[in-house]
Coordinates of C-alpha atoms in Angstrom, one line a residue:
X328 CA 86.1 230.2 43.1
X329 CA 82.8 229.4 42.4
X330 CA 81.4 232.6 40.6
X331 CA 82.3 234.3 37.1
X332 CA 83.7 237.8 38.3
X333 CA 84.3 239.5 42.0
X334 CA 81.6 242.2 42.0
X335 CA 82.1 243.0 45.5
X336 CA 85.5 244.5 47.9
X337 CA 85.7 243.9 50.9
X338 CA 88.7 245.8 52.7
X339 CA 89.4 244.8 56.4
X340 CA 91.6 247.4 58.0
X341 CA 92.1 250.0 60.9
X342 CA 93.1 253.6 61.4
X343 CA 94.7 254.8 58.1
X344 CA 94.5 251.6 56.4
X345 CA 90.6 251.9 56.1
X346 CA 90.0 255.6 56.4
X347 CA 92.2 256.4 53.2
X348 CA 90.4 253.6 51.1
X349 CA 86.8 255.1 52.2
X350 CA 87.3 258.3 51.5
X351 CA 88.7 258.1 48.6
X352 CA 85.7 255.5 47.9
X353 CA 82.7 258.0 49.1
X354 CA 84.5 261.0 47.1
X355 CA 85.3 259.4 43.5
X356 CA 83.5 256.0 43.4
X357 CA 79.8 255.8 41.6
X358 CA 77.3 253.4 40.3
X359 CA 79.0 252.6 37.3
X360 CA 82.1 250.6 39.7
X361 CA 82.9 247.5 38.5
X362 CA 83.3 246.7 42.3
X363 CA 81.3 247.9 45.4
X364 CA 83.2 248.1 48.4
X365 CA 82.7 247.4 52.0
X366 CA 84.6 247.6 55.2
X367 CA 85.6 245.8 58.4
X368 CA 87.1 249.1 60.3
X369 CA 86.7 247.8 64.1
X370 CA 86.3 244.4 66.1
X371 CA 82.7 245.0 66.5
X372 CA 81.6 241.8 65.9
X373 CA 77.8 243.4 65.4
X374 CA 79.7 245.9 62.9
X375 CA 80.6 242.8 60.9
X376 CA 77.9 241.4 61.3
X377 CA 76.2 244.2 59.0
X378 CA 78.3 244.8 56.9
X379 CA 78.1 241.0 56.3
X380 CA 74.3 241.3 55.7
X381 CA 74.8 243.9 52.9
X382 CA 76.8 241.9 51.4
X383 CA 74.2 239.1 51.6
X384 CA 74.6 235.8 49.3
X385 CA 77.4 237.6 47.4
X386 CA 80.5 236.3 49.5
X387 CA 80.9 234.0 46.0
X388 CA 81.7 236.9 44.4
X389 CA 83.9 239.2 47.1
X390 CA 87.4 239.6 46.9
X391 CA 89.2 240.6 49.9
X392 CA 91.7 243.1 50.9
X393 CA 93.6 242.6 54.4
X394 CA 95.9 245.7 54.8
X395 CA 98.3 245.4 57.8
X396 CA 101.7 246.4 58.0
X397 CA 102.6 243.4 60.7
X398 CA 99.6 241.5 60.8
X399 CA 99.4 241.7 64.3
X400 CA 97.1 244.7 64.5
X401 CA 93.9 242.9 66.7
X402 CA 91.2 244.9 64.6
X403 CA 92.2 243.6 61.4
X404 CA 93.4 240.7 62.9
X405 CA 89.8 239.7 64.5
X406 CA 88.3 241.3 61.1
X407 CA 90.4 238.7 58.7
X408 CA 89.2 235.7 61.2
X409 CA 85.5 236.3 61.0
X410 CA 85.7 237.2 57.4
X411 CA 87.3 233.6 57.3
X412 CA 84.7 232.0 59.3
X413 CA 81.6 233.6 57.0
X414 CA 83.4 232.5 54.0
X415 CA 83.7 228.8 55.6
X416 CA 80.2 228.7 56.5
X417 CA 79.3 229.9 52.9
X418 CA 81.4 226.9 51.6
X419 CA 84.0 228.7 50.0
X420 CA 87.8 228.8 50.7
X421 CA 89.0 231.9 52.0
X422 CA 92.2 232.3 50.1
X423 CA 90.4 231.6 47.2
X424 CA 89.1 235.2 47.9
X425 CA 92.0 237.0 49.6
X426 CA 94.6 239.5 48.8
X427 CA 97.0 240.8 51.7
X428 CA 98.6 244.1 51.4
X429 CA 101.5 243.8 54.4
X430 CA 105.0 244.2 54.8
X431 CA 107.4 241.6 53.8
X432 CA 108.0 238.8 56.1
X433 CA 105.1 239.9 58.3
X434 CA 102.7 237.7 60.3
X435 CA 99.9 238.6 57.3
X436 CA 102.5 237.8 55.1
X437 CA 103.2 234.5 56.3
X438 CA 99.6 233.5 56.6
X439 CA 99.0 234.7 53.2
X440 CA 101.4 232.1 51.9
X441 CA 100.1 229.2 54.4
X442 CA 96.3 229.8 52.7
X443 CA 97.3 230.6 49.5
X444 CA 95.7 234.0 49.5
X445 CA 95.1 234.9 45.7
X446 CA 98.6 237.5 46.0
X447 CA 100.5 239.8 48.4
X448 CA 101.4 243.3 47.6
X449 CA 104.4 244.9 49.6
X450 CA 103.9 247.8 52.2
X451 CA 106.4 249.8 53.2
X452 CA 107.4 249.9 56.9
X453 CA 108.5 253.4 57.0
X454 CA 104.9 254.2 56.1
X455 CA 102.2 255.4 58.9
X456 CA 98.7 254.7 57.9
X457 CA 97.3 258.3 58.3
X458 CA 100.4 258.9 55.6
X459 CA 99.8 256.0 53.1
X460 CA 96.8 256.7 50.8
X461 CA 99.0 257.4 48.3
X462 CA 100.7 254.1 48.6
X463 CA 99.6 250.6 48.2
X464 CA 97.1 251.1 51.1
X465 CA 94.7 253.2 49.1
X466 CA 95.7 252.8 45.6
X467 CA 94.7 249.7 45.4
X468 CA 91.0 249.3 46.5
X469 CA 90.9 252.1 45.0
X470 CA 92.4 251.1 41.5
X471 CA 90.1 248.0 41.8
X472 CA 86.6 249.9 42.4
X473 CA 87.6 251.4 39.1
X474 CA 89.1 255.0 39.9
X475 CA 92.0 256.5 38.3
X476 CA 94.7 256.3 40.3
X477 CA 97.2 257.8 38.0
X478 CA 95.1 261.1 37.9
X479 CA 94.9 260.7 42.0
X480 CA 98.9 260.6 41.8
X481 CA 99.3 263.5 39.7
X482 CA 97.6 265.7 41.7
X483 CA 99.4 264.8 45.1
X484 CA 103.0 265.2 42.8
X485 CA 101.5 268.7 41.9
X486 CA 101.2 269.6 45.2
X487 CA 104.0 268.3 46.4
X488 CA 106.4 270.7 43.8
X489 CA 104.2 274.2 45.1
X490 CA 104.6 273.0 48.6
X491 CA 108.5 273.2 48.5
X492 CA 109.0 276.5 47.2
X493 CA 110.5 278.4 49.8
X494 CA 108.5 281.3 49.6
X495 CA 106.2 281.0 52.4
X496 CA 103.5 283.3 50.5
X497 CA 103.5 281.1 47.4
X498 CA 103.5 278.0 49.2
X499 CA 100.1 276.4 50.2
X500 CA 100.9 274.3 52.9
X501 CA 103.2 276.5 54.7
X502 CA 100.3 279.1 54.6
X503 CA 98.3 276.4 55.8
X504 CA 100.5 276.2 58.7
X505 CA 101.1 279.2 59.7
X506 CA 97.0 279.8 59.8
X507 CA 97.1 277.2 62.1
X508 CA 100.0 278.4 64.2
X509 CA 98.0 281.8 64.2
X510 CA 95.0 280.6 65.2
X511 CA 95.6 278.7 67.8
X512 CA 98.6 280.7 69.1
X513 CA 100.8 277.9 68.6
X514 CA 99.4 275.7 71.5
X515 CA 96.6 274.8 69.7
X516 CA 94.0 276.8 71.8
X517 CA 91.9 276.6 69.0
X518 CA 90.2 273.8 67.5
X519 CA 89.7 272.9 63.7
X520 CA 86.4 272.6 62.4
X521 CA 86.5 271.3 58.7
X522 CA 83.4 272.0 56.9
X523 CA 83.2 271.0 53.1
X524 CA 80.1 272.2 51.1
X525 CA 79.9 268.8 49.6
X526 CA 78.4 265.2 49.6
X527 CA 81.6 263.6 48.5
X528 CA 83.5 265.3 50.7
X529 CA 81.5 264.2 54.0
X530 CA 84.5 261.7 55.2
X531 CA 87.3 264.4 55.0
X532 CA 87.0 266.0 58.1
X533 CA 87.1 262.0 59.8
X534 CA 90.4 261.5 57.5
X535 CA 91.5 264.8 58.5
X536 CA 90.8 264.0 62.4
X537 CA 93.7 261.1 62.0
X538 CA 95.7 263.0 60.0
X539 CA 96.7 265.8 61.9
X540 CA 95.5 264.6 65.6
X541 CA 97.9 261.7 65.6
X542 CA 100.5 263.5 64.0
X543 CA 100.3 266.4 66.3
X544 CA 98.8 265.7 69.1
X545 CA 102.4 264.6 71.4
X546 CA 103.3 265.0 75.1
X547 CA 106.8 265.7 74.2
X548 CA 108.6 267.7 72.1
X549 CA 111.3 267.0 70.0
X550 CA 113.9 268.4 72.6
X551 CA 112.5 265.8 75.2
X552 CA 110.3 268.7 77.0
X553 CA 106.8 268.3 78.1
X554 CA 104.8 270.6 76.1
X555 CA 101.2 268.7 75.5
X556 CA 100.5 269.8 72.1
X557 CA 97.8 268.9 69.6
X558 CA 95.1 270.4 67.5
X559 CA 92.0 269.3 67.8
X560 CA 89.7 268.6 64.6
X561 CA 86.0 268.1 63.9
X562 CA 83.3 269.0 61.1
X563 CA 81.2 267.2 58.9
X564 CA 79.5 268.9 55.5
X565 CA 77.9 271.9 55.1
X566 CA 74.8 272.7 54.5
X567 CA 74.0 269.6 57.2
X568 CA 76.1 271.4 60.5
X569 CA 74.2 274.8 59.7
X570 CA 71.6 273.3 61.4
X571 CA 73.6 271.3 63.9
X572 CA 76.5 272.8 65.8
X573 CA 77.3 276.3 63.8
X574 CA 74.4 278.2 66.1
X575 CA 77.5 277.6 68.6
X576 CA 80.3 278.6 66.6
X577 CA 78.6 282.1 65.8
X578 CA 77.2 282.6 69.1
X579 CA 79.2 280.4 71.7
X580 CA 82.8 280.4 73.2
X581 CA 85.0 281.7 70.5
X582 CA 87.4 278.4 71.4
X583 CA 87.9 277.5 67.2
X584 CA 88.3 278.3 63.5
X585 CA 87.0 277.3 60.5
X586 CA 88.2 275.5 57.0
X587 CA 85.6 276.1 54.3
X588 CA 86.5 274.2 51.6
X589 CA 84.2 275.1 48.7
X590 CA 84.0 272.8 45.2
X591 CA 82.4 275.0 42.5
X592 CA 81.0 272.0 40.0
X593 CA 77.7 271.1 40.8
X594 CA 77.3 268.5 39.5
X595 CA 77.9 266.7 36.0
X596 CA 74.9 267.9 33.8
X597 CA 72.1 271.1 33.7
X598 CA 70.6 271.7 37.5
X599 CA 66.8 272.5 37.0
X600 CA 65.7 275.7 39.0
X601 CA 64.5 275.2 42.3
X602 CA 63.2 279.0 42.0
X603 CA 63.2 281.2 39.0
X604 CA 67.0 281.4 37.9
X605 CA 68.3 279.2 41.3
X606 CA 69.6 276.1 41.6
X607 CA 70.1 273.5 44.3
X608 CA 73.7 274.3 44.3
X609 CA 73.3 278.0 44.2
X610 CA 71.4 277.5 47.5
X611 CA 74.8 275.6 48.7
X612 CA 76.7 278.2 47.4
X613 CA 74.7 280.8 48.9
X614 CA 75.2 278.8 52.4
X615 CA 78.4 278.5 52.5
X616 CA 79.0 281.9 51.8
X617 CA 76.7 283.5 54.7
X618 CA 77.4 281.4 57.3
X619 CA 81.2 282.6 56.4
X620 CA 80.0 286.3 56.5
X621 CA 78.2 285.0 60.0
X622 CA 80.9 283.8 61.3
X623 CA 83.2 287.1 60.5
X624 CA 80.5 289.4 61.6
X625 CA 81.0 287.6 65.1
X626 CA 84.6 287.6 65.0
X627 CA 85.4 284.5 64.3
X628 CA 88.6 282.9 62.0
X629 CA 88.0 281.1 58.8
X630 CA 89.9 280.1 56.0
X631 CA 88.7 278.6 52.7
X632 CA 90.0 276.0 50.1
X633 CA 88.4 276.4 46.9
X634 CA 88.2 273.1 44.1
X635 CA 87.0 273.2 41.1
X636 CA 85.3 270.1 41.3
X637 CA 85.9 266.5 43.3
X638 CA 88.0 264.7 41.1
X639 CA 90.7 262.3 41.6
X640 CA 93.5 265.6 40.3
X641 CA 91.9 267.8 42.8
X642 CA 91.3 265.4 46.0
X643 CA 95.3 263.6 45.9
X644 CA 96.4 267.7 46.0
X645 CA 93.9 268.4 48.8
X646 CA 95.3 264.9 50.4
X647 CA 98.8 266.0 49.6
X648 CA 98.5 269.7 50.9
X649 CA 97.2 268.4 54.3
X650 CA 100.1 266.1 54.4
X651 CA 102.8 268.6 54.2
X652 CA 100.8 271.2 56.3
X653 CA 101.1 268.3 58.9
X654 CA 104.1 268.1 58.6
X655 CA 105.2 271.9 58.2
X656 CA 103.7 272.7 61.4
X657 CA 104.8 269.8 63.4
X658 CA 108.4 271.3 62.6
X659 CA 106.7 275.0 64.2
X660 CA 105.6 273.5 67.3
X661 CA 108.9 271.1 67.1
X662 CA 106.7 268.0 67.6
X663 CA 107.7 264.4 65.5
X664 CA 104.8 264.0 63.5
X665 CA 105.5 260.9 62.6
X666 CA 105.1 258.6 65.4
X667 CA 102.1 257.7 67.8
X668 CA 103.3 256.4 71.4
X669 CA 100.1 257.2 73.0
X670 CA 98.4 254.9 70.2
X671 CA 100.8 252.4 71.3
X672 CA 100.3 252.6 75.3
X673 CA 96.6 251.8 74.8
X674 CA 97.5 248.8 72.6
X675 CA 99.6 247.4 75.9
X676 CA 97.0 248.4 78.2
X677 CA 93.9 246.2 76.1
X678 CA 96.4 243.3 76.5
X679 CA 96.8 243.3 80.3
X680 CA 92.8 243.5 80.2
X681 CA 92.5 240.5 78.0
X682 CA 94.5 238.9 80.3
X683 CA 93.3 239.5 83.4
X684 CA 89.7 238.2 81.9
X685 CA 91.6 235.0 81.1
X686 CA 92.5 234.3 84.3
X687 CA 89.3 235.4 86.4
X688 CA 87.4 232.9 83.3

């Protein structure tokens, strides 16, 4: 509206519909982005507030994404309103600046048209967010910040042909699942602690935590019985956790198992030696490694994904493989993976507390 060029993205979602967009901006985005993204992800209002700062007399040049499949969702919601309100204060017109991503005919959708939001683009309903990276929801910020989205899709279509052979043994996912199912003697008795030897890779085991905990994580079975099923996830990055929370995995309760995922690229360019004829990453690689040998020496289960690098090819296949692991397992445990009731019931019970504290007000 009143500035040459957006130069910053602001993305105001919840769940899947900001997870997918942040990982996939921590893994593949850089300096060089013609856009530098930020996100409303709660109704913190302090959160905002921040993110608002860092973005400082630049709301002139932010362009806006509001994904919501009904536009009901309170987070993003709440998030659109005070991104409204800043813009107001700032003097400019907040559909000057704004792009809805929402199903057709939705709340967002109507709002959309009553500002004039810049455009809309159409989201399926059939989508969940911990399932839609691959979609609208995280193509697009995505596309915008300047990564390439067609390699990102090409690697998720790869994996999607080697994860329906129907050879168990030649078929990533379904080995995937079966670890699992092993591991945790189908009950999920074990936890899954996701531990990527890389930077980039830090929001995976967050992603990863959506992913498979909402998917799997159900009361009932599919046969209507109460069975209480899940699997629990957590990690970070390695090297960081070796000095955090793996003393316990080596010598505590053996109550887990482990996903190393390794990425053998260093890094684009020569390393310098940190000690005659070692490198940084050598060290990683070294880490990695022994804490696996540790961990074997104790008795413990591990697994390990190895990627070439972090590129948009390799991360929509390690997106894609998790996907269909999800859902391979769900269908060993005989869970629906693809619905989230208990999400749902704590939806309902925020709204009888909001208003209850409209009536005692």
């Amino acid at each position: 509206e009143k500035a040459q060029r957006f130069r910053k993205l602001l993305v105001i979602g919840i769940g899947g519909s900001a997870l997918g967009p942040q990982l996939l901006a921590s893994a593949l985005g850089s300096d060089a982005d013609p856009l530098e993204p930020f996100y409303f992800d709660n109704t913190d209002p302090d959160g905002m507030d921040r993110v608002l700062a860092r973005i400082g007399d630049h709301l002139s040049e932010t362009l806006v994404l509001v994904i919501s499949k009904s536009g009901t969702t309170k987070e993003t919601k709440n998030g659109m309103i005070e991104a409204a309100a800043a813009f107001e204060r700032a003097g400019l017109r907040f559909g000057h600046h704004a792009v809805a991503v929402t199903g057709e005919g939705s709340e967002l959708y109507r709002h959309a048209k009553r500002e004039r939001f810049l455009t809309t683009f159409p989201m399926w309903d059939w989508i969940g967010g911990r399932t839609s990276v691959t979609s609208v929801v995280g193509l697009l910020p995505a596309a915008l910040q300047g990564i390439d989205v067609d390699a990102f899709l090409a690697g998720a279509r790869d994996m999607d042909a080697v994860t329906r052979v129907h050879d168990p043994v030649r078929n990533p996912a379904a080995m995937l699942a079966a670890m699992w199912h092993y591991a945790g003697g189908g009950k999920g008795k074990k936890s899954m602690v996701v531990l990527p030897y890389k930077d980039r890779l830090e929001l995976f085991s967050r992603y990863l935590q959506q992913l498979v905990m909402e998917s799997l994580g159900k009361e009932r079975d599919i046969d209507g019985n109460v069975v209480h099923q899940g699997l629990t996830v957590y990690g970070n990055k390695g090297s960081t956790d070796q000095h955090a929370y793996v003393q316990q995995l080596r010598d505590g309760p053996n109550d887990f198992f482990v996903t190393f995922i390794e990425v053998l690229a260093d890094r684009k360019g020569a390393s310098i030696d940190v000690e005659e004829g070692i490198t940084s990453g050598d060290y990683l690689l070294g880490f990695l490694l022994g804490t696996r040998e540790a961990l074997y020496e104790s008795g413990r289960d591990s697994m390990t994904i190895t990627l070439r690098e972090v590129s948009p090819r390799s991360l929509g296949a390690l997106i894609a493989l998790y996907e269909r692991a999800v859902g391979l397992y769900a269908s060993l445990i005989r869970v629906n993976a693809y619905h989230q009731p208990g999400v749902e019931a704590g939806k309902k019970a925020a709204g009888a507390v909001l208003s209850l504290q409209r009536k005692v007000v």
